[in-house]
XYZ file of C-alpha atoms in Angstrom:
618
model
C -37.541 -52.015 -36.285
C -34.339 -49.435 -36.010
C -31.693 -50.709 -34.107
C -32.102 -47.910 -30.993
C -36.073 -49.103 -31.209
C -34.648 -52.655 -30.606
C -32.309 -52.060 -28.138
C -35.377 -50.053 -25.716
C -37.854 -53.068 -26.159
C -34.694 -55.402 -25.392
C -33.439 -53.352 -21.996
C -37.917 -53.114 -21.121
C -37.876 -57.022 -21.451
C -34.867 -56.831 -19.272
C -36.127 -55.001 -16.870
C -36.337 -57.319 -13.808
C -34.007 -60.014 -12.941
C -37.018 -62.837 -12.133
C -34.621 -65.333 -10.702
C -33.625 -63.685 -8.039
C -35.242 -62.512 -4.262
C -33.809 -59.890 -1.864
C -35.831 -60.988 1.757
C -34.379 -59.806 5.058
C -35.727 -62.172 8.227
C -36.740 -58.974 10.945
C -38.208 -59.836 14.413
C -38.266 -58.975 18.019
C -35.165 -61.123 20.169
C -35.772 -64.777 20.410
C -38.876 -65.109 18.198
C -37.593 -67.844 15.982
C -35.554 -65.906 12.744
C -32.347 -67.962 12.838
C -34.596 -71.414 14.147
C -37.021 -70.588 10.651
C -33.950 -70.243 8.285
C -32.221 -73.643 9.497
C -35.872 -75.427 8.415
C -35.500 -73.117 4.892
C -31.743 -74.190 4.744
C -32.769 -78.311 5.592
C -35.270 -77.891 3.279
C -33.318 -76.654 0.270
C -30.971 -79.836 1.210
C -28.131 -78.296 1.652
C -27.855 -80.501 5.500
C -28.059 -83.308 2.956
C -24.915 -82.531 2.109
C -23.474 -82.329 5.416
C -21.388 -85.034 7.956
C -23.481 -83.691 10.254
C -26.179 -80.950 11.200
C -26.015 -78.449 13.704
C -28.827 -75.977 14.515
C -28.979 -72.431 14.655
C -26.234 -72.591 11.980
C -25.645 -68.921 11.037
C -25.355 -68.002 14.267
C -21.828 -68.979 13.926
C -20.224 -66.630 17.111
C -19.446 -68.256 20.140
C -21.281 -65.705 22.027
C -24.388 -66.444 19.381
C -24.451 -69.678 20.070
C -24.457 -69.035 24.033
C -26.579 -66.472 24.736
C -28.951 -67.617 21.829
C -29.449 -64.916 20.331
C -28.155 -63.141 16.624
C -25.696 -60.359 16.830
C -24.000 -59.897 13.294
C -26.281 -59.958 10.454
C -25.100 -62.312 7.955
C -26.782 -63.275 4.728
C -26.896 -66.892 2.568
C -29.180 -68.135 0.328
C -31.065 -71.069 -1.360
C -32.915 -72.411 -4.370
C -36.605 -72.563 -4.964
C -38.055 -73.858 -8.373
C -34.999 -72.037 -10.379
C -35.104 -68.586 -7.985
C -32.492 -67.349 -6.133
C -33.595 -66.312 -2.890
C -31.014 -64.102 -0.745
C -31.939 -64.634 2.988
C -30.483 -61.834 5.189
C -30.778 -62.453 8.800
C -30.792 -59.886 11.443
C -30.214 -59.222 15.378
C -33.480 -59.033 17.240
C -32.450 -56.980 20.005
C -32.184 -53.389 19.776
C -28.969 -52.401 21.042
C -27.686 -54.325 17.376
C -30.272 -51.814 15.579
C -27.635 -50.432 13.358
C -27.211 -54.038 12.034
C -30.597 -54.569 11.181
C -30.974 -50.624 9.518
C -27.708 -51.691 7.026
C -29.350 -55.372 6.714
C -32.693 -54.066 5.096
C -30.668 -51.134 2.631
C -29.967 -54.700 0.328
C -33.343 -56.123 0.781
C -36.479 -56.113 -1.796
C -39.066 -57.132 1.043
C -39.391 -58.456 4.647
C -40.439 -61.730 6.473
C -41.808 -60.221 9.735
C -41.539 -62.771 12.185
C -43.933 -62.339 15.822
C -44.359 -64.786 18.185
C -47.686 -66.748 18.404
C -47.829 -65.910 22.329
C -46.016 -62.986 22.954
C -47.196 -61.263 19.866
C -45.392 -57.658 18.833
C -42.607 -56.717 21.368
C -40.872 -53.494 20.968
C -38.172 -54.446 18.801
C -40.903 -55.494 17.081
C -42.386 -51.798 16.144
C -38.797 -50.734 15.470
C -37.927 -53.129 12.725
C -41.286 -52.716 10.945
C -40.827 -48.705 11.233
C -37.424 -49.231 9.501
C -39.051 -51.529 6.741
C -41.917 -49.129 6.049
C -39.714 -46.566 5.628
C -37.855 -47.659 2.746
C -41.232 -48.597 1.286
C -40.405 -52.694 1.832
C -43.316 -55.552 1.142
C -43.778 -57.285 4.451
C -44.512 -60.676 4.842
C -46.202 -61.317 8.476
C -45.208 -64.667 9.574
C -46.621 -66.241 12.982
C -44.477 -68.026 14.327
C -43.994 -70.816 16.949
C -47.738 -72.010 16.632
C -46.430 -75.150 18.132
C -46.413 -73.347 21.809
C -49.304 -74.632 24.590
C -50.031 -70.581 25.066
C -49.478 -70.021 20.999
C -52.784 -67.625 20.535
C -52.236 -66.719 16.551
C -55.837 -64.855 15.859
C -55.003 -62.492 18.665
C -51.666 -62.252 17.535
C -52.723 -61.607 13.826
C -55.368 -58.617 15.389
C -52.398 -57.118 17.391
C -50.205 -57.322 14.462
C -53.381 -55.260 11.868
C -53.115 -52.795 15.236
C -49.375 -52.364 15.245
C -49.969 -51.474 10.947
C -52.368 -49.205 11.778
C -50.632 -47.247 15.084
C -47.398 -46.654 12.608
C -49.483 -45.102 10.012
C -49.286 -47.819 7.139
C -51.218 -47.289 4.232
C -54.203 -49.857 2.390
C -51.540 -51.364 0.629
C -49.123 -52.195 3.294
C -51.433 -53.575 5.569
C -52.651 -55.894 2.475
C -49.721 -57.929 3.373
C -49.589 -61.927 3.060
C -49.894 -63.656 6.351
C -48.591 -67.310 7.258
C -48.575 -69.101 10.117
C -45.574 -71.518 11.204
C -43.859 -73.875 13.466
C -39.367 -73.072 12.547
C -38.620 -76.231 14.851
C -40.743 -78.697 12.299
C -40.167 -76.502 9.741
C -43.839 -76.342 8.691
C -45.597 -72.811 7.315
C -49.641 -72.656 6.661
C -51.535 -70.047 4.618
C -54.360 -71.008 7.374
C -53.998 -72.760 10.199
C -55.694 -76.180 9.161
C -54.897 -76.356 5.681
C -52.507 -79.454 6.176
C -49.192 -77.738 4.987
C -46.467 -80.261 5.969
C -43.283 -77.986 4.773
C -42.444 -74.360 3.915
C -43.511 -74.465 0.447
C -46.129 -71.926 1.479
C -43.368 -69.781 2.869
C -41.328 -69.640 -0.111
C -44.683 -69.340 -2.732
C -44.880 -66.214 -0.481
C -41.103 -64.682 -1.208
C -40.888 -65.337 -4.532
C -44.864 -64.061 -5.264
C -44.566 -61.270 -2.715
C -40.846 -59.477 -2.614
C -39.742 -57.950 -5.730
C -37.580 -58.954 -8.064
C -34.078 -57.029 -8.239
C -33.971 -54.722 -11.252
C -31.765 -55.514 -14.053
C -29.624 -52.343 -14.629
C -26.051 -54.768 -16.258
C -26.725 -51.401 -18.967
C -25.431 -48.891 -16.144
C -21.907 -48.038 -14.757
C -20.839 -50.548 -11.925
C -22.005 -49.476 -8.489
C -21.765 -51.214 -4.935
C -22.047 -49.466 -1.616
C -20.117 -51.392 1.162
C -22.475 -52.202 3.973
C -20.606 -54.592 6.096
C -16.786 -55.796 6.085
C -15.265 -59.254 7.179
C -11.957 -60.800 7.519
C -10.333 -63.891 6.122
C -7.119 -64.825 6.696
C -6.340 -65.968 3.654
C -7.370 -62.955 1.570
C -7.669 -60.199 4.144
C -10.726 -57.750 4.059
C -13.464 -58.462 2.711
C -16.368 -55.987 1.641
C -20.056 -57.222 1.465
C -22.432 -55.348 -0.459
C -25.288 -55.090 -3.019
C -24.458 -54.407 -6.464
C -26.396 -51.576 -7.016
C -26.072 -51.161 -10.526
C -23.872 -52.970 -13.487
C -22.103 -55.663 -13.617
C -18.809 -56.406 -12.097
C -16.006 -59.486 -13.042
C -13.086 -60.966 -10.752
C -9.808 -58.809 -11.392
C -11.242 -55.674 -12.193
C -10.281 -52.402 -11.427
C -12.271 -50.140 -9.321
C -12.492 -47.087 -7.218
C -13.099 -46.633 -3.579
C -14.938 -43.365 -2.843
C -14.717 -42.205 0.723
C -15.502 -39.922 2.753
C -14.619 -36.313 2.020
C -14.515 -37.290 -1.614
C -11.404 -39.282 -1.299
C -11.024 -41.671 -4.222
C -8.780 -44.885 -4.616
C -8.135 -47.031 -6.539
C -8.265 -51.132 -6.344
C -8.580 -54.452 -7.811
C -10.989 -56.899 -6.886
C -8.698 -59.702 -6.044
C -11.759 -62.378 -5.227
C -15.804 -62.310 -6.080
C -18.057 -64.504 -3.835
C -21.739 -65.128 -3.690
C -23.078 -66.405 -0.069
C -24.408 -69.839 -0.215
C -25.617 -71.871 2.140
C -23.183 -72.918 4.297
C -21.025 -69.679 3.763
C -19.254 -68.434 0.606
C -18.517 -69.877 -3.156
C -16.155 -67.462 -5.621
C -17.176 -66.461 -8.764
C -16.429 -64.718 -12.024
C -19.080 -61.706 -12.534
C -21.731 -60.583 -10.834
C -24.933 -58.191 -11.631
C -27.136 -55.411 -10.130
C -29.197 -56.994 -7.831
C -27.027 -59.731 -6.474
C -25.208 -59.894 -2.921
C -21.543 -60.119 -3.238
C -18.455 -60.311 -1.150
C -15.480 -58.456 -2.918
C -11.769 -59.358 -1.328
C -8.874 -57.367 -2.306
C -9.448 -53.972 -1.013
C -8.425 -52.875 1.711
C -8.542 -49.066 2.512
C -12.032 -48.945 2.950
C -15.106 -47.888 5.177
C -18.616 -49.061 5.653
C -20.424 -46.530 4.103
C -18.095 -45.740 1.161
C -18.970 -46.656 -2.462
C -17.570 -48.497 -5.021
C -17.169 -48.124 -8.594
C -16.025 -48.528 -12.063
C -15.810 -45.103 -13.864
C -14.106 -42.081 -11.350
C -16.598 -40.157 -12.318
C -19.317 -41.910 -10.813
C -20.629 -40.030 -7.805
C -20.478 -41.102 -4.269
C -24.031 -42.546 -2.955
C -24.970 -40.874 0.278
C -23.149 -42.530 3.150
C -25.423 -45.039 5.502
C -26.572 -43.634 8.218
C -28.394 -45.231 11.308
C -29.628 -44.551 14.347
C -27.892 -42.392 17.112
C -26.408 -44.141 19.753
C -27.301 -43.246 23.672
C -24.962 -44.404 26.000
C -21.526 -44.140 26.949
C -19.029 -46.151 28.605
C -14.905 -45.274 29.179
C -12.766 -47.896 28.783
C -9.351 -47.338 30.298
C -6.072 -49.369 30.321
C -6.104 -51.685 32.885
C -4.065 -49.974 36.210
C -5.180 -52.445 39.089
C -2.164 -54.322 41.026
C -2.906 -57.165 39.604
C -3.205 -55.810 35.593
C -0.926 -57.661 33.215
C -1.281 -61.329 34.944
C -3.943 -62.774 32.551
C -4.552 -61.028 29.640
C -2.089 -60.563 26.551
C -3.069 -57.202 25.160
C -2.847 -54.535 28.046
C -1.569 -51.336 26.509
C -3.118 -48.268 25.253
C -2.243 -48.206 21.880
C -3.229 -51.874 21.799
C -7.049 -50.910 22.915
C -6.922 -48.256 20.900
C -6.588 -49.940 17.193
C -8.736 -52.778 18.469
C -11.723 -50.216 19.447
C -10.814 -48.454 15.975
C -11.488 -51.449 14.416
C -14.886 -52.321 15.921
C -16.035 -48.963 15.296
C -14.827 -49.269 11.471
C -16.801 -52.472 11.112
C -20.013 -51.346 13.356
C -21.568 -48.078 12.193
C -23.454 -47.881 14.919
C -20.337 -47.658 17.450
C -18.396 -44.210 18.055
C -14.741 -44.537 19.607
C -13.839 -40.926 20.889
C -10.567 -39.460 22.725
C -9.941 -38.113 25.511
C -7.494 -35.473 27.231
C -5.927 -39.121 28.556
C -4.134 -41.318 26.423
C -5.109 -44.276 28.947
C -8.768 -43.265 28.531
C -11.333 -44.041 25.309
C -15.420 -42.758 25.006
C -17.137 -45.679 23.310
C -20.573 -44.740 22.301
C -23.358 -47.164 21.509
C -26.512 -48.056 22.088
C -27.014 -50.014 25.166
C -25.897 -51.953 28.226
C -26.277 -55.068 25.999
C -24.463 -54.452 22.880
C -21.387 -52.671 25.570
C -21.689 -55.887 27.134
C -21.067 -58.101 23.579
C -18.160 -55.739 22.705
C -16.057 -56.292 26.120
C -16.736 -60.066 26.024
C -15.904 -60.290 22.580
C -12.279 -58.767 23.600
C -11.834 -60.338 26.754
C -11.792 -63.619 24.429
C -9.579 -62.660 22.279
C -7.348 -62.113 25.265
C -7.483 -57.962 26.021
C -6.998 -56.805 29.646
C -8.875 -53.096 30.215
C -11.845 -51.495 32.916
C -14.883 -49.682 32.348
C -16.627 -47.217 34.235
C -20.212 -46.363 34.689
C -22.823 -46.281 31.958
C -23.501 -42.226 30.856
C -26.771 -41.013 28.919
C -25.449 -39.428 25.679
C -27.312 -35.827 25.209
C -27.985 -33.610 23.332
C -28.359 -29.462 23.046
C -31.199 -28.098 21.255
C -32.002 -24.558 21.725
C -30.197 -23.804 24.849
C -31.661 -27.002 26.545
C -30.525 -30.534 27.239
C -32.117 -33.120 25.485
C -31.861 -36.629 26.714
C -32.739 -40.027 25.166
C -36.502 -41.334 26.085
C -37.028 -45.423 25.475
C -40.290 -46.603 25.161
C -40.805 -49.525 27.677
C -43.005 -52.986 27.436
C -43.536 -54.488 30.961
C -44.989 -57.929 30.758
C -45.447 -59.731 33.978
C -47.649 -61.788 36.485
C -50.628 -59.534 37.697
C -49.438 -59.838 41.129
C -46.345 -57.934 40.514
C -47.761 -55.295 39.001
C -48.132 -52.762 41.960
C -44.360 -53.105 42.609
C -43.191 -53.098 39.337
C -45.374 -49.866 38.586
C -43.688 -48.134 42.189
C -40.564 -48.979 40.810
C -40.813 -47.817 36.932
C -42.422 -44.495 38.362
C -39.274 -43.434 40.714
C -37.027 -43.329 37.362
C -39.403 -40.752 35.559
C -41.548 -43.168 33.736
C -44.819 -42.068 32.166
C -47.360 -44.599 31.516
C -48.659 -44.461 27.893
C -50.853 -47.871 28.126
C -52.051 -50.676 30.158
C -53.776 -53.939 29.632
C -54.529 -56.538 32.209
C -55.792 -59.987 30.992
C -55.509 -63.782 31.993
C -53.503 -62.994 35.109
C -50.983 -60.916 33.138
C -50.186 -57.363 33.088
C -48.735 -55.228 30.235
C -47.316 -52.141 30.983
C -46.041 -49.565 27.976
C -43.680 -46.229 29.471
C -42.171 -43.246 27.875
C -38.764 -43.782 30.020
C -35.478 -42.033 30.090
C -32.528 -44.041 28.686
C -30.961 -43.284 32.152
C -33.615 -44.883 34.224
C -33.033 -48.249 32.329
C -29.531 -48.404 33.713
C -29.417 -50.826 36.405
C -33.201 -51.370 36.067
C -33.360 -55.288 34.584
C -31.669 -57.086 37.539
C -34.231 -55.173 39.879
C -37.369 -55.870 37.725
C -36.551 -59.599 37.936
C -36.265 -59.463 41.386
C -39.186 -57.668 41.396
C -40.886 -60.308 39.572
C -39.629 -63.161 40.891
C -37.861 -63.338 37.567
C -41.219 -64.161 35.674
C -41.063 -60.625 34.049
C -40.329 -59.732 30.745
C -38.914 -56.086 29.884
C -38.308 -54.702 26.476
C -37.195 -51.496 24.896
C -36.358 -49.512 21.998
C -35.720 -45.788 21.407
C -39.128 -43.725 21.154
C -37.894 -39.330 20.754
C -35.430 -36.769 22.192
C -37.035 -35.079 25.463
C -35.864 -31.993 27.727
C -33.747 -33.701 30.575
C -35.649 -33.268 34.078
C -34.239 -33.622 37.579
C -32.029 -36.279 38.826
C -32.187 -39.994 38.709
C -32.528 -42.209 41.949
C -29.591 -44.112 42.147
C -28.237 -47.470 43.924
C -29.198 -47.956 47.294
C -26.404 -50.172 48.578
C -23.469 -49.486 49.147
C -20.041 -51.460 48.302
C -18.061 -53.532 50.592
C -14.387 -53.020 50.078
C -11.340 -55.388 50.424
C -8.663 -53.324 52.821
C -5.792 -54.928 51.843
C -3.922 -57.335 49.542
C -4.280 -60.788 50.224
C -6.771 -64.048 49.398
C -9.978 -64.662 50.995
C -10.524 -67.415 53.947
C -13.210 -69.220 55.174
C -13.114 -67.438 58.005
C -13.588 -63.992 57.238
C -16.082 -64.110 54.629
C -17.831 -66.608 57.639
C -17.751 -63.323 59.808
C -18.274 -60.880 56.965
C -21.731 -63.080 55.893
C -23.750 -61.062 58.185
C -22.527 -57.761 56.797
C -24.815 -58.430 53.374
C -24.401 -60.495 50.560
C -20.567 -61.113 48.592
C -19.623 -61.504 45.687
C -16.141 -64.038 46.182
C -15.768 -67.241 47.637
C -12.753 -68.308 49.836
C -9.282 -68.586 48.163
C -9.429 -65.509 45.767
C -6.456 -63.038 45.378
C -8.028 -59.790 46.485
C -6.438 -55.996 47.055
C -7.293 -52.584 48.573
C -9.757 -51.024 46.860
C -11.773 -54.091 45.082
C -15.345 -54.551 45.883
C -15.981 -58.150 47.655
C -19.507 -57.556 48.307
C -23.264 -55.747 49.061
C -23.959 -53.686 51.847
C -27.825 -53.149 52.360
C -27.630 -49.320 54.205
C -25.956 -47.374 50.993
C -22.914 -46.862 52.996
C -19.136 -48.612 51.745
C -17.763 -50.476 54.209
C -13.770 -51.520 54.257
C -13.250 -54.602 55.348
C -10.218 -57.403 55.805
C -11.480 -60.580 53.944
C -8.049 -62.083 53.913
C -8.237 -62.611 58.155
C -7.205 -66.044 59.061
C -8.215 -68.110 62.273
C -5.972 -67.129 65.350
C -3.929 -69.901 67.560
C -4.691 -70.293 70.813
C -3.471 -72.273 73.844
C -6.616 -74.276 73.973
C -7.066 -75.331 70.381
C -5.590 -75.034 66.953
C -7.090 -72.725 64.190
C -7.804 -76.524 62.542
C -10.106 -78.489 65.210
C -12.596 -75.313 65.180
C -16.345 -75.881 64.395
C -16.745 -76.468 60.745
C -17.302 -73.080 58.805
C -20.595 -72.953 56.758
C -20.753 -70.657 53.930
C -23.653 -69.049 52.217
C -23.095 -69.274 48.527
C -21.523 -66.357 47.243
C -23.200 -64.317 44.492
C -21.336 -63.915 41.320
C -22.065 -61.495 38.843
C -22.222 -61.530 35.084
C -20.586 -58.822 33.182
C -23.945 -57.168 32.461
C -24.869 -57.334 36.220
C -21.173 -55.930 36.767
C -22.400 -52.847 34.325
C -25.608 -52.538 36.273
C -23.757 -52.469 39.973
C -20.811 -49.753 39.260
C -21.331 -46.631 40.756
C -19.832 -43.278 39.220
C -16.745 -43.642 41.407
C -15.943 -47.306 40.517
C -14.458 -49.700 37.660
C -14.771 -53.109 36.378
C -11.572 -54.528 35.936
C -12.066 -57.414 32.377
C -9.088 -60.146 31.926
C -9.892 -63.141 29.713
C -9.963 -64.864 33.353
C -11.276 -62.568 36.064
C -14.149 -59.749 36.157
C -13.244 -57.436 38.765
C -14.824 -54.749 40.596
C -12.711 -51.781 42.085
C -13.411 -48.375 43.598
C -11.821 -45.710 41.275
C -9.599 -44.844 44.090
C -8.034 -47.749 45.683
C -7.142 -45.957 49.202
C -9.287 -44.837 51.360
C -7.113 -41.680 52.144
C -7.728 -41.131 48.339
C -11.528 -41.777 48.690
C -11.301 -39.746 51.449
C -9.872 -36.630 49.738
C -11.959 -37.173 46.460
C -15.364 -37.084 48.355
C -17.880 -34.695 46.903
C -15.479 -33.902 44.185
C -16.788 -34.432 40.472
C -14.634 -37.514 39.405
């Protein structure tokens, strides 16, 4: 045979790299992804090898590990019968969307994980949309079959109804199904075939996803879809090598945006394992790869070995639909608790999160004091402040904004579609409520003493909405949401109807005043807490604000000392999360955020300044 005949037959033989599997883990929030993975991890025996196990081990943020829930995707991998498999796990809930859109750009197939009671949530239809569209084999997994209300069959039927509503063809709803338990770490093609361990799962991934394709033959190419930090080595670029082959100390390129081109070195190669990250020598189209060494670079931009070599198209996700300012930190007390307070300090670290989160915008404005972070929700705002509140950043935040958007002359806002799941009972007041914030109704199914509720809703009638709805519901309710089209904006929105008791002056709070203030409505400090004019101690049920002196003390008389009054009994005060902070602020106040405090403060901390300011647009 001629040597170029040779050299075809040996790159067709070539073609697929059989020892390795691309699968990203997709599933509505708290549906058992990260809980499944630990069982594949345990089960690979990689805990074997550990002092000592810990669950829910890639969720490796503190805020993870509290909230229970994934924010960063992060990938590792383990061994099956010689194969490689590459798990990539992603955030369940959709303000993190943009992580789970990058996630599945490396992935040759899905595990779609639903719930064996809850069955598909809204998240749900989003991440299956996503997979569809880049053409993706799914594998449907049931999981938590272990629950008293697990009802799989249904679940299964909903799941062949969710295919068929998003328009998949024959062959995509010809997709393997298994049914499993992530806690015991057992998977079953049926449901009484006596599986004892997730061999079934992983027959499935290696039979079902496919293999990589080997193209060593072709120029080295890697776009970067996530970046990390080590301390010891600096940045550090994750990505799929996309084509070719790449070694430790080689030179690249960087291709950026506005065809900018660098150059680099790659200082380190790692493969994810397990438990994290082992460095290598080489590495070949089709693996997953974490590159160290270069630092001028972007998520989005492209990496290669020949200058030549044209950029790939950057990544591009989702819009984002809210807004939020976050200004330097002005109160009288600013500067007590937190070590990073100034402007240009806020600045870089905002820079940075939108350089490592594609689905963040960081915008200025005409004040230096003043940034526009765009994202996608209340939550993933929420994550962002926390996260920098820990790491010891003082700043304040106003209101949530819709972001919009003109098409045609017209004003286009953001529209969410909107699963209501609650006790029958509740559902009168639940659908009063949904309908006074411009909700339309697109289904509804009543069953078992449950209702479920789907609405086309305005991204602005979902601000402030979840504390109500569990109020509503006595918190039994479950609410879920995900972005559904662009629609004309109509009308205004109802907002809050209470108003905002203020502190007067500067001071702390005593027993006896917030005794006497109880009756006024609900508060949000107890006694002993450094207050000034202008902060917001509490609730007032008529819509009006109300300035009051919380720092009053008990007066001496001739009969009796302020000490041998009648004890003081005080109703426990309410304290609010930084999420129910978010949902609280009106237009015309802040939240103040130290590492130690959360705040709440009227924009204007006078009331000659409220005074003068009212009815203006501020």
């Amino acid at each position: 045979m001629p040597l170029v005949g040779r050299k075809l037959w040996r790159d067709f033989l070539k073609k697929f790299r059989d020892n390795v599997r691309n699968v990203a883990v997709i599933a509505h929030v708290d549906h058992g992804k990260t809980t499944l993975v630990d069982a594949m991890l345990r089960q690979s025996g990689i805990f074997g090898k550990m002092d000592k196990f810990t669950d829910r081990i890639l969720d490796s943020n503190d805020l993870e590990r509290e909230r229970g829930i994934t924010i960063l995707a992060k990938n590792t991998s383990v061994v099956y019968n010689g194969v490689t498999i590459n798990i990539l796990d992603t955030p369940g809930h959709h303000d993190f969307g943009g992580e789970v859109e990058r996630t599945l750009i490396m992935a040759d197939g899905v595990m779609l994980l639903v719930d064996a009671a809850e069955g598909p949530l809204p998240q749900t239809r989003f991440v299956l949309k996503k997979a569809l569209k880049l053409n993706l084999p799914v594998i449907v997994v049931i999981n938590k079959i272990d629950r008293k209300d697990a009802r799989p069959e249904e679940v299964l039927d909903e799941v062949y109804d969710l295919f068929i509503d998003m328009g998949a063809d024959d062959g995509e709803i010809d997709f393997p199904v298994l049914f499993s338990d992530g806690r015991s770490g057992v998977a079953h093609n049926t449901l009484d075939d006596g599986s004892e361990d997730l061999k079934p799962l992983f027959d499935a991934i290696v039979k079902t996803v496919n293999p990589p394709l080997d193209t060593t033959h072709n120029p080295f190419i890697l776009q970067v879809n996530n970046l990390d930090w080590d301390n010891f080595v600096g940045r550090i670029i994750v990505g799929r090598v996309l084509d070719g082959t790449v070694k430790k100390g080689q030179e690249i390129f960087v291709k950026g945006e506005g065809d900018i081109t660098l150059p680099a070195k790659v200082v380190k190669l790692y493969a994810a394992n397990e438990l994290g990250r082992t460095e290598i020598l080489e590495a070949m189209s089709g693996d997953i790869i974490s590159i160290a060494g270069v630092e001028d670079v972007k998520i989005g931009d492209t990496i290669v070995d020949n200058k030549e070599t044209p950029a790939l198209p950057r990544i591009k996700v989702d819009e984002p639909t809210l807004a939020m300012n976050f200004r330097v930190n002005t109160g009288p007390l600013a500067g007590q608790e937190g070590k990073f307070v100034t402007s240009r300090q806020i600045r870089d670290r905002l820079m940075r999160e939108a350089m490592m989160n594609v689905s963040i915008r960081v915008e200025e404005t005409a004040s230096t004091e003043i940034f526009r972070v765009v994202g996608r929700g209340e939550l993933q705002m929420g994550i962002l402040v926390e996260t920098m509140r820990r790491e010891g950043y003082e700043l304040m935040l106003s209101k949530p904004e819709v972001v919009t958007r003109e098409i045609h002359g017209k004003t286009y806002e953001p529209i969410e579609r909107l699963r209501i799941d609650c006790d029958e009972q509740f559902m009168g007041a639940v659908t009063q409520m949904i309908g006074e914030r411009k909700a339309k109704m697109l289904d509804m199914n009543v069953a078992g003493g449950r209702a479920k509720l789907i609405y086309a809703i305005p991204t602005r009638g979902l601000i402030g909405l979840h504390s109500k709805f569990l109020t509503e519901t006595r918190g039994s309710g479950i609410m879920n949401s995900t972005f559904l089209e662009w629609e004309p904006m109509e009308g205004a929105m109802p907002g809050r109807t209470t108003g905002s008791m203020i502190s007067d002056r500067m001071g702390n709070s005593t027993p006896y005043a917030i005794f006497n203030l109880q009756p006024r409505g609900p508060l949000f400090i107890g006694p002993g807490v450094k207050v000034y004019e202008g902060m917001i101690i509490g609730e007032t049920p008529n819509g009006r604000d109300l300035a009051v002196n919380v720092t009053k003390g008990k007066k001496l008389t001739n009969m009796r000392a302020s000490g041998k009054d009648d004890a003081v009994l005080l109703t426990p005060h309410k304290k609010l999360s930084l999420e129910e902070c978010i949902e609280f602020i009106a237009e015309d106040e802040l939240i103040e955020v130290t590492p130690e405090s959360l705040r709440m403060r009227k924009l204007y901390l006078t009331s000659s300044d409220r005074a003068k300011t009212q009815g203006k647009n501020i």
